[in-house]
């Protein structure tokens, strides 16, 4: 297939590289002038999109996606499909879907889970929203860039799934960090706490797979001085998206709101650039009045 790929950053770069390595004809564009092995470089986003069967975008946020889509949609050939893999607000995904549809194009919102490691290894999970036909067109690409793709429903459903998942993740990580703090105050060894909770009803991904305590559980960013992994500011971005969506849909998400406020304080108070599990030492320091 002929593929245009716009946004060749930490995630988009390796994703485009994997598509090219699988034998697709990939032309990429990034405002930062990034080059990627096996990917032809276009002079602009519309240039990358011209003549492509599928255009993939992997951009920082909704306003940038809207700007890029407005440039790219008029350049795309009839019947082509625009696949946005960025994490953006549900409203931006739906607005771009409408624009694409009006221009006779397909659209799939397909945010990912799995991080930079998953993008490099081609093991991402895609959660997709859009028409069945457009999902089917994009599926062979998802199968190269990832190991699982779930068609969640109409346009915007992929973004909805992503922000609900990450709202759970933010809340559960805070809960796990709080519990380790309490356990320590109660004189309970962190390893013993892990041994019990990871096989009890408190078990969850945040403790079993991504334990925030150094030296306890599987190897995680906590064992690498909390270098991301999944950076705290990206978790804050996703929590803010879930709060914006909750406001627009009139959903009651008090725990999500509290998690967003705590991550905002953490990012502001030195957490920027650290893994999101570094709330553990931050909460301990806050308690000591640091
Ligand atoms: P990044 O900042 O590394 O990459 C974004 C790229 O977009 C940059 O290279 C930037 O130069 C480029 N860009 C910005 N404006 C552009 C424009 N107008 N035209 C062309 N290129 C433009 O970010 P990333 O980590 O690759 O994340 C991309 C998206 O994936 C985000 O929405 C993020 O929330 C999501 N995501 C990231 C992770 C992760 O672990 N990094 C995990 C899941 C989802």
CSV table of C-alpha atoms and ligand atoms in Angstrom, one decimal:
chain,number,residue,atom,x,y,z
A,1,UNK,CA,0.0,0.0,0.0
A,2,UNK,CA,1.0,3.6,-0.5
A,3,UNK,CA,1.1,5.2,2.9
A,4,UNK,CA,1.5,8.9,4.1
A,5,UNK,CA,2.7,9.2,7.7
A,6,UNK,CA,2.6,12.6,9.4
A,7,UNK,CA,4.2,13.1,12.8
A,8,UNK,CA,7.5,11.0,13.1
A,9,UNK,CA,8.2,11.6,16.8
A,10,UNK,CA,8.9,9.1,19.6
A,11,UNK,CA,5.9,7.0,18.6
A,12,UNK,CA,5.3,7.8,14.9
A,13,UNK,CA,9.0,7.3,13.9
A,14,UNK,CA,9.2,3.6,14.8
A,15,UNK,CA,5.6,3.0,13.7
A,16,UNK,CA,6.4,4.4,10.2
A,17,UNK,CA,9.7,2.4,10.2
A,18,UNK,CA,7.8,-0.8,10.9
A,19,UNK,CA,5.4,-0.2,8.0
A,20,UNK,CA,8.2,0.4,5.6
A,21,UNK,CA,10.1,-2.6,6.8
A,22,UNK,CA,7.0,-4.7,6.1
A,23,UNK,CA,7.2,-3.7,2.4
A,24,UNK,CA,4.8,-0.7,2.2
A,25,UNK,CA,5.7,2.4,0.3
A,26,UNK,CA,5.8,5.0,3.1
A,27,UNK,CA,6.3,8.8,2.7
A,28,UNK,CA,6.6,10.8,5.9
A,29,UNK,CA,6.5,14.3,7.1
A,30,UNK,CA,7.3,16.0,10.4
A,31,UNK,CA,7.7,19.7,11.1
A,32,UNK,CA,10.9,18.9,13.0
A,33,UNK,CA,12.4,17.5,9.8
A,34,UNK,CA,12.9,14.1,11.3
A,35,UNK,CA,14.0,11.3,8.9
A,36,UNK,CA,13.2,7.7,9.4
A,37,UNK,CA,14.9,4.6,8.0
A,38,UNK,CA,13.0,3.3,4.9
A,39,UNK,CA,10.6,6.2,4.8
A,40,UNK,CA,10.7,8.8,2.0
A,41,UNK,CA,10.7,12.4,3.2
A,42,UNK,CA,8.0,14.8,1.9
A,43,UNK,CA,8.3,18.6,1.9
A,44,UNK,CA,4.9,19.1,3.5
A,45,UNK,CA,2.0,17.2,5.1
A,46,UNK,CA,-0.2,17.5,1.9
A,47,UNK,CA,2.8,16.2,-0.2
A,48,UNK,CA,3.0,13.1,2.1
A,49,UNK,CA,-0.8,12.5,1.7
A,50,UNK,CA,-1.0,12.9,-2.1
A,51,UNK,CA,-1.8,9.6,-3.8
A,52,UNK,CA,-1.7,7.6,-0.6
A,53,UNK,CA,-4.2,4.8,0.1
A,54,UNK,CA,-4.0,5.5,3.8
A,55,UNK,CA,-2.7,8.6,5.7
A,56,UNK,CA,-1.6,7.9,9.3
A,57,UNK,CA,-1.2,10.8,11.7
A,58,UNK,CA,0.7,10.6,15.1
A,59,UNK,CA,0.6,14.1,16.5
A,60,UNK,CA,0.8,15.7,20.0
A,61,UNK,CA,-2.8,16.9,20.5
A,62,UNK,CA,-6.3,17.8,19.1
A,63,UNK,CA,-5.7,21.3,17.9
A,64,UNK,CA,-2.6,20.2,15.9
A,65,UNK,CA,-4.6,17.2,14.5
A,66,UNK,CA,-7.4,19.6,13.4
A,67,UNK,CA,-4.8,21.9,11.7
A,68,UNK,CA,-3.0,19.1,9.9
A,69,UNK,CA,-6.3,17.4,8.9
A,70,UNK,CA,-7.5,20.7,7.3
A,71,UNK,CA,-4.4,20.7,5.1
A,72,UNK,CA,-4.3,17.0,4.4
A,73,UNK,CA,-7.9,16.2,3.6
A,74,UNK,CA,-8.1,18.3,0.4
A,75,UNK,CA,-4.9,16.6,-0.8
A,76,UNK,CA,-6.1,13.0,-0.3
A,77,UNK,CA,-7.3,10.9,-3.2
A,78,UNK,CA,-11.0,9.9,-3.2
A,79,UNK,CA,-11.7,6.7,-1.2
A,80,UNK,CA,-8.5,7.0,0.8
A,81,UNK,CA,-8.6,6.6,4.6
A,82,UNK,CA,-7.3,8.9,7.3
A,83,UNK,CA,-6.1,7.0,10.4
A,84,UNK,CA,-5.3,9.2,13.4
A,85,UNK,CA,-3.3,7.3,16.0
A,86,UNK,CA,-2.7,10.4,18.3
A,87,UNK,CA,-4.4,10.6,21.7
A,88,UNK,CA,-6.8,13.6,21.3
A,89,UNK,CA,-10.1,14.8,22.6
A,90,UNK,CA,-13.2,12.9,21.4
A,91,UNK,CA,-14.7,16.1,19.9
A,92,UNK,CA,-11.6,16.7,17.7
A,93,UNK,CA,-11.7,13.1,16.5
A,94,UNK,CA,-15.4,13.5,15.6
A,95,UNK,CA,-14.9,16.8,13.9
A,96,UNK,CA,-12.1,15.4,11.7
A,97,UNK,CA,-14.2,12.3,10.9
A,98,UNK,CA,-17.0,14.6,9.7
A,99,UNK,CA,-14.6,16.6,7.5
A,100,UNK,CA,-13.1,13.4,6.0
A,101,UNK,CA,-16.6,12.0,5.3
A,102,UNK,CA,-17.7,15.2,3.6
A,103,UNK,CA,-14.6,15.0,1.4
A,104,UNK,CA,-15.5,11.4,0.4
A,105,UNK,CA,-12.8,9.9,2.6
A,106,UNK,CA,-12.8,7.3,5.3
A,107,UNK,CA,-11.6,8.0,8.9
A,108,UNK,CA,-10.6,5.9,11.8
A,109,UNK,CA,-9.5,7.2,15.2
A,110,UNK,CA,-7.1,4.7,16.5
A,111,UNK,CA,-5.1,5.7,19.6
A,112,UNK,CA,-2.7,3.3,21.0
A,113,UNK,CA,-1.5,1.7,24.2
A,114,UNK,CA,1.9,0.2,24.7
A,115,UNK,CA,4.3,3.2,24.7
A,116,UNK,CA,7.5,3.8,22.9
A,117,UNK,CA,8.7,0.2,23.5
A,118,UNK,CA,5.5,-1.1,22.0
A,119,UNK,CA,5.9,1.2,19.0
A,120,UNK,CA,9.4,0.0,18.4
A,121,UNK,CA,8.6,-3.7,18.8
A,122,UNK,CA,5.4,-3.5,16.8
A,123,UNK,CA,3.3,-4.7,19.8
A,124,UNK,CA,0.9,-1.8,20.3
A,125,UNK,CA,-2.8,-2.2,21.1
A,126,UNK,CA,-5.1,-0.1,18.8
A,127,UNK,CA,-8.5,1.0,20.0
A,128,UNK,CA,-10.4,2.1,16.9
A,129,UNK,CA,-13.5,4.1,16.1
A,130,UNK,CA,-15.1,4.5,12.7
A,131,UNK,CA,-17.0,2.7,10.0
A,132,UNK,CA,-16.5,-1.1,9.7
A,133,UNK,CA,-15.2,-0.7,6.1
A,134,UNK,CA,-12.6,1.9,7.1
A,135,UNK,CA,-11.5,-0.3,10.1
A,136,UNK,CA,-11.1,-3.2,7.7
A,137,UNK,CA,-8.9,-1.1,5.4
A,138,UNK,CA,-6.6,0.0,8.2
A,139,UNK,CA,-6.4,-3.4,10.0
A,140,UNK,CA,-3.4,-4.8,8.0
A,141,UNK,CA,-1.5,-1.8,9.1
A,142,UNK,CA,-2.6,-2.2,12.8
A,143,UNK,CA,-1.4,-5.8,12.5
A,144,UNK,CA,2.1,-4.7,11.5
A,145,UNK,CA,2.4,-1.9,14.1
A,146,UNK,CA,0.7,-3.8,16.9
A,147,UNK,CA,-0.5,-7.1,18.2
A,148,UNK,CA,-4.1,-6.3,18.9
A,149,UNK,CA,-6.8,-4.0,17.4
A,150,UNK,CA,-10.3,-3.6,18.9
A,151,UNK,CA,-13.0,-1.9,16.8
A,152,UNK,CA,-14.8,-0.1,19.6
A,153,UNK,CA,-17.7,1.6,17.6
A,154,UNK,CA,-18.3,4.7,15.6
A,155,UNK,CA,-16.0,7.7,15.2
A,156,UNK,CA,-14.5,8.9,18.5
A,157,UNK,CA,-15.0,5.5,20.2
A,158,UNK,CA,-11.3,4.7,20.1
A,159,UNK,CA,-10.5,8.0,21.9
A,160,UNK,CA,-13.3,7.3,24.4
A,161,UNK,CA,-11.8,3.8,25.2
A,162,UNK,CA,-8.3,5.3,25.5
A,163,UNK,CA,-9.2,8.0,28.0
A,164,UNK,CA,-11.4,5.7,30.1
A,165,UNK,CA,-8.5,3.2,30.3
A,166,UNK,CA,-6.0,5.8,31.2
A,167,UNK,CA,-8.4,7.4,33.8
A,168,UNK,CA,-8.5,3.9,35.5
A,169,UNK,CA,-4.7,3.7,35.2
A,170,UNK,CA,-4.1,7.2,36.8
A,171,UNK,CA,-6.5,6.5,39.7
A,172,UNK,CA,-5.1,3.0,40.3
A,173,UNK,CA,-1.5,4.1,40.3
A,174,UNK,CA,-2.3,6.8,42.9
A,175,UNK,CA,-4.1,4.2,45.0
A,176,UNK,CA,-1.2,1.8,44.8
A,177,UNK,CA,1.3,4.5,45.8
A,178,UNK,CA,-0.9,5.7,48.7
A,179,UNK,CA,-1.2,2.1,49.9
A,180,UNK,CA,2.6,1.5,49.8
A,181,UNK,CA,3.0,4.8,51.8
A,182,UNK,CA,0.5,3.6,54.4
A,183,UNK,CA,2.1,0.1,54.5
A,184,UNK,CA,5.4,1.7,55.3
A,185,UNK,CA,4.0,3.8,58.1
A,186,UNK,CA,2.4,0.6,59.5
A,187,UNK,CA,5.8,-1.1,59.5
A,188,UNK,CA,4.9,-3.5,56.7
A,189,UNK,CA,7.7,-4.5,54.4
A,190,UNK,CA,7.1,-3.4,50.7
A,191,UNK,CA,8.0,-6.9,49.3
A,192,UNK,CA,5.5,-8.6,51.7
A,193,UNK,CA,2.9,-6.0,50.7
A,194,UNK,CA,3.6,-6.8,47.0
A,195,UNK,CA,3.4,-10.6,47.6
A,196,UNK,CA,0.0,-10.3,49.3
A,197,UNK,CA,-1.7,-7.6,47.1
A,198,UNK,CA,-0.4,-8.9,43.7
A,199,UNK,CA,-2.3,-12.1,44.4
A,200,UNK,CA,-5.3,-10.6,46.3
A,201,UNK,CA,-8.3,-8.5,45.4
A,202,UNK,CA,-6.2,-5.3,45.3
A,203,UNK,CA,-4.1,-6.6,42.4
A,204,UNK,CA,-4.1,-4.5,39.3
A,205,UNK,CA,-1.7,-3.6,36.4
A,206,UNK,CA,-0.3,-0.7,38.5
A,207,UNK,CA,1.1,-3.1,41.1
A,208,UNK,CA,1.5,-6.4,39.3
A,209,UNK,CA,3.1,-5.2,36.1
A,210,UNK,CA,4.3,-1.6,36.9
A,211,UNK,CA,5.1,-1.7,40.6
A,212,UNK,CA,6.2,1.8,41.7
A,213,UNK,CA,8.6,0.6,44.4
A,214,UNK,CA,12.2,0.1,43.4
A,215,UNK,CA,13.4,-3.5,43.7
A,216,UNK,CA,9.9,-4.9,44.2
A,217,UNK,CA,8.0,-6.9,41.6
A,218,UNK,CA,9.0,-7.0,37.9
A,219,UNK,CA,11.6,-4.6,36.5
A,220,UNK,CA,9.8,-1.2,36.0
A,221,UNK,CA,10.8,2.5,35.6
A,222,UNK,CA,11.1,2.6,39.4
A,223,UNK,CA,14.2,0.5,39.0
A,224,UNK,CA,15.6,3.0,36.6
A,225,UNK,CA,15.4,6.1,38.7
A,226,UNK,CA,11.8,6.7,37.4
A,227,UNK,CA,12.9,7.6,33.9
A,228,UNK,CA,9.9,7.2,31.7
A,229,UNK,CA,8.3,4.7,30.6
A,230,UNK,CA,5.1,6.8,30.5
A,231,UNK,CA,5.9,10.4,31.5
A,232,UNK,CA,3.8,12.1,34.2
A,233,UNK,CA,2.9,14.9,31.8
A,234,UNK,CA,1.4,12.4,29.3
A,235,UNK,CA,-0.7,10.9,32.1
A,236,UNK,CA,-1.8,14.4,33.0
A,237,UNK,CA,-2.7,15.1,29.4
A,238,UNK,CA,-4.9,12.0,29.3
A,239,UNK,CA,-6.5,12.7,32.7
A,240,UNK,CA,-7.4,16.2,31.4
A,241,UNK,CA,-8.9,14.7,28.3
A,242,UNK,CA,-11.0,12.4,30.4
A,243,UNK,CA,-12.2,15.4,32.5
A,244,UNK,CA,-13.0,17.4,29.4
A,245,UNK,CA,-15.0,14.5,28.0
A,246,UNK,CA,-16.8,13.9,31.4
A,247,UNK,CA,-17.7,17.6,31.4
A,248,UNK,CA,-19.1,17.5,27.9
A,249,UNK,CA,-21.0,14.3,28.4
A,250,UNK,CA,-22.2,15.3,31.9
A,251,UNK,CA,-20.6,12.2,33.5
A,252,UNK,CA,-19.7,12.1,37.2
A,253,UNK,CA,-16.0,11.3,37.6
A,254,UNK,CA,-14.9,12.5,41.1
A,255,UNK,CA,-12.0,10.1,41.3
A,256,UNK,CA,-10.8,11.1,37.8
A,257,UNK,CA,-11.0,14.8,38.8
A,258,UNK,CA,-9.0,14.2,41.9
A,259,UNK,CA,-6.4,12.2,40.0
A,260,UNK,CA,-6.1,15.0,37.4
A,261,UNK,CA,-5.6,17.5,40.2
A,262,UNK,CA,-2.9,15.4,41.9
A,263,UNK,CA,-1.0,14.7,38.7
A,264,UNK,CA,-1.2,18.5,37.9
A,265,UNK,CA,0.4,19.2,41.3
A,266,UNK,CA,3.0,16.5,40.7
A,267,UNK,CA,4.0,17.7,37.2
A,268,UNK,CA,4.2,21.3,38.5
A,269,UNK,CA,6.2,20.1,41.6
A,270,UNK,CA,9.1,18.4,39.7
A,271,UNK,CA,7.3,15.5,38.1
A,272,UNK,CA,7.7,16.7,34.5
A,273,UNK,CA,10.0,14.3,32.6
A,274,UNK,CA,9.7,11.6,35.3
A,275,UNK,CA,7.7,8.4,35.0
A,276,UNK,CA,4.1,8.6,36.2
A,277,UNK,CA,4.8,6.0,38.9
A,278,UNK,CA,7.2,8.6,40.6
A,279,UNK,CA,4.2,9.9,42.5
A,280,UNK,CA,5.3,7.3,45.1
A,281,UNK,CA,8.4,9.3,46.2
A,282,UNK,CA,6.6,12.6,45.6
A,283,UNK,CA,3.7,11.7,47.9
A,284,UNK,CA,6.3,10.6,50.6
A,285,UNK,CA,8.2,13.9,50.2
A,286,UNK,CA,4.9,15.9,50.4
A,287,UNK,CA,4.0,14.1,53.6
A,288,UNK,CA,7.4,15.1,55.0
A,289,UNK,CA,6.7,18.7,54.0
A,290,UNK,CA,9.4,18.8,51.3
B,1,LIG,P1,6.3,13.4,20.1
B,1,LIG,O1,6.2,14.8,20.6
B,1,LIG,O2,7.5,12.6,20.2
B,1,LIG,O3,5.9,13.3,18.5
B,1,LIG,C1,5.0,14.2,17.9
B,1,LIG,C2,5.6,14.6,16.6
B,1,LIG,O4,4.6,15.4,15.8
B,1,LIG,C3,6.8,15.5,16.8
B,1,LIG,O5,7.9,14.9,16.1
B,1,LIG,C4,6.4,16.8,16.1
B,1,LIG,O6,7.5,17.5,15.5
B,1,LIG,C5,5.4,16.4,15.2
B,1,LIG,N1,4.5,17.5,14.8
B,1,LIG,C6,3.9,18.5,15.5
B,1,LIG,N2,3.2,19.3,14.8
B,1,LIG,C7,3.2,18.8,13.5
B,1,LIG,C8,2.7,19.3,12.3
B,1,LIG,N3,1.9,20.3,12.2
B,1,LIG,N4,3.0,18.5,11.2
B,1,LIG,C9,3.8,17.5,11.2
B,1,LIG,N5,4.3,17.0,12.4
B,1,LIG,C10,4.1,17.7,13.5
B,1,LIG,O7,5.0,12.6,20.8
B,1,LIG,P2,4.8,11.0,20.9
B,1,LIG,O8,5.3,10.5,22.1
B,1,LIG,O9,5.3,10.4,19.6
B,1,LIG,O10,3.2,11.0,21.0
B,1,LIG,C11,2.4,11.1,19.9
B,1,LIG,C12,1.0,10.9,20.3
B,1,LIG,O11,0.9,9.5,20.8
B,1,LIG,C13,0.4,11.8,21.4
B,1,LIG,O12,-0.9,12.1,21.1
B,1,LIG,C14,0.6,11.0,22.6
B,1,LIG,O13,-0.4,11.3,23.6
B,1,LIG,C15,0.3,9.6,22.1
B,1,LIG,N6,0.9,8.5,22.9
B,1,LIG,C16,2.1,8.5,23.3
B,1,LIG,C17,2.7,7.5,24.1
B,1,LIG,C18,4.1,7.5,24.6
B,1,LIG,O14,4.4,6.7,25.4
B,1,LIG,N7,4.9,8.4,24.1
B,1,LIG,C19,1.9,6.4,24.4
B,1,LIG,C20,0.6,6.3,23.9
B,1,LIG,C21,0.1,7.4,23.1
